[in-house]
Amino acid sequence: MFTSFQDGKRVDFGFLFDIDGVIVRGKQVLPQAREAFRMLVTDLGKFKIPVLFVTNAGNTLRQKKAEALSEWLGLEVMYICIK
């Protein structure tokens, strides 16, 4: 499967990140996570490759989790429902 991304280039890979316990613990983003994400985005804060975030935590609405990730990581994370 290929996905068109950003500047029209086709990529056949992406990253899938677990949120709770990997990117954040409680409401604290891990410092290494913030540094890692800086390498995955352009100067404009757009991802260079496809990225998905997953969680099995049911204590927060998905849209709220996306908003929190945006704030914690300093980049735009959008919630998209995939069925």
Short mmCIF file of C-alpha atoms in Angstrom, two decimals:
data_model
loop_
_atom_site.label_atom_id
_atom_site.label_comp_id
_atom_site.label_asym_id
_atom_site.label_seq_id
_atom_site.Cartn_x
_atom_site.Cartn_y
_atom_site.Cartn_z
CA MET A 1 0.00 0.00 0.00
CA PHE A 2 1.36 3.41 -0.92
CA THR A 3 0.26 6.67 0.60
CA SER A 4 0.73 10.06 -1.02
CA PHE A 5 2.20 12.36 1.57
CA GLN A 6 3.17 15.97 2.04
CA ASP A 7 4.91 17.06 -1.15
CA GLY A 8 3.29 14.35 -3.28
CA LYS A 9 6.02 11.80 -2.69
CA ARG A 10 4.84 8.24 -2.27
CA VAL A 11 5.87 6.32 0.78
CA ASP A 12 5.27 2.70 1.66
CA PHE A 13 5.87 2.95 5.39
CA GLY A 14 4.88 4.98 8.40
CA PHE A 15 5.04 4.91 12.19
CA LEU A 16 2.50 3.74 14.72
CA PHE A 17 2.99 5.09 18.25
CA ASP A 18 1.40 3.90 21.46
CA ILE A 19 0.57 6.96 23.57
CA ASP A 20 0.20 5.91 27.19
CA GLY A 21 3.42 4.75 28.80
CA VAL A 22 5.47 5.32 25.64
CA ILE A 23 4.98 8.99 24.73
CA VAL A 24 3.43 10.12 28.00
CA ARG A 25 3.19 8.84 31.55
CA GLY A 26 0.13 10.24 33.23
CA LYS A 27 0.00 13.79 31.91
CA GLN A 28 3.77 14.16 31.56
CA VAL A 29 5.31 13.82 28.12
CA LEU A 30 8.60 11.95 28.20
CA PRO A 31 11.46 14.29 27.20
CA GLN A 32 12.83 11.75 24.73
CA ALA A 33 9.47 11.63 22.97
CA ARG A 34 9.45 15.37 22.34
CA GLU A 35 12.99 15.18 20.93
CA ALA A 36 12.10 12.23 18.70
CA PHE A 37 9.06 13.97 17.24
CA ARG A 38 11.12 17.04 16.37
CA MET A 39 13.03 14.77 13.97
CA LEU A 40 9.82 13.54 12.34
CA VAL A 41 8.37 16.94 11.40
CA THR A 42 9.34 19.73 9.04
CA ASP A 43 10.12 23.27 10.13
CA LEU A 44 6.40 23.98 9.65
CA GLY A 45 5.44 21.23 12.11
CA LYS A 46 4.08 18.83 9.47
CA PHE A 47 4.95 15.15 9.63
CA LYS A 48 7.50 14.01 7.04
CA ILE A 49 5.97 10.51 6.94
CA PRO A 50 2.59 9.04 7.91
CA VAL A 51 2.12 8.73 11.68
CA LEU A 52 -0.70 7.12 13.68
CA PHE A 53 -1.20 7.29 17.42
CA VAL A 54 -2.96 4.50 19.29
CA THR A 55 -4.07 3.94 22.86
CA ASN A 56 -6.06 1.42 24.79
CA ALA A 57 -6.85 3.94 27.53
CA GLY A 58 -10.57 4.57 27.64
CA ASN A 59 -10.42 7.40 30.17
CA THR A 60 -10.31 10.26 27.63
CA LEU A 61 -12.27 11.13 24.51
CA ARG A 62 -10.19 10.64 21.37
CA GLN A 63 -10.51 14.26 20.28
CA LYS A 64 -9.30 15.41 23.72
CA LYS A 65 -6.36 12.99 23.51
CA ALA A 66 -5.40 14.47 20.12
CA GLU A 67 -5.61 17.99 21.55
CA ALA A 68 -3.47 16.98 24.53
CA LEU A 69 -0.87 15.36 22.24
CA SER A 70 -0.75 18.53 20.15
CA GLU A 71 -0.02 20.57 23.25
CA TRP A 72 2.45 18.09 24.76
CA LEU A 73 4.44 17.58 21.55
CA GLY A 74 4.17 21.10 20.15
CA LEU A 75 2.72 20.00 16.81
CA GLU A 76 -0.69 19.40 15.28
CA VAL A 77 -2.21 15.99 15.95
CA MET A 78 -5.60 15.52 14.31
CA TYR A 79 -8.22 13.00 15.35
CA ILE A 80 -9.50 10.96 12.43
CA CYS A 81 -12.01 8.17 12.99
CA ILE A 82 -11.11 5.03 11.02
CA LYS A 83 -13.79 2.35 10.88
#
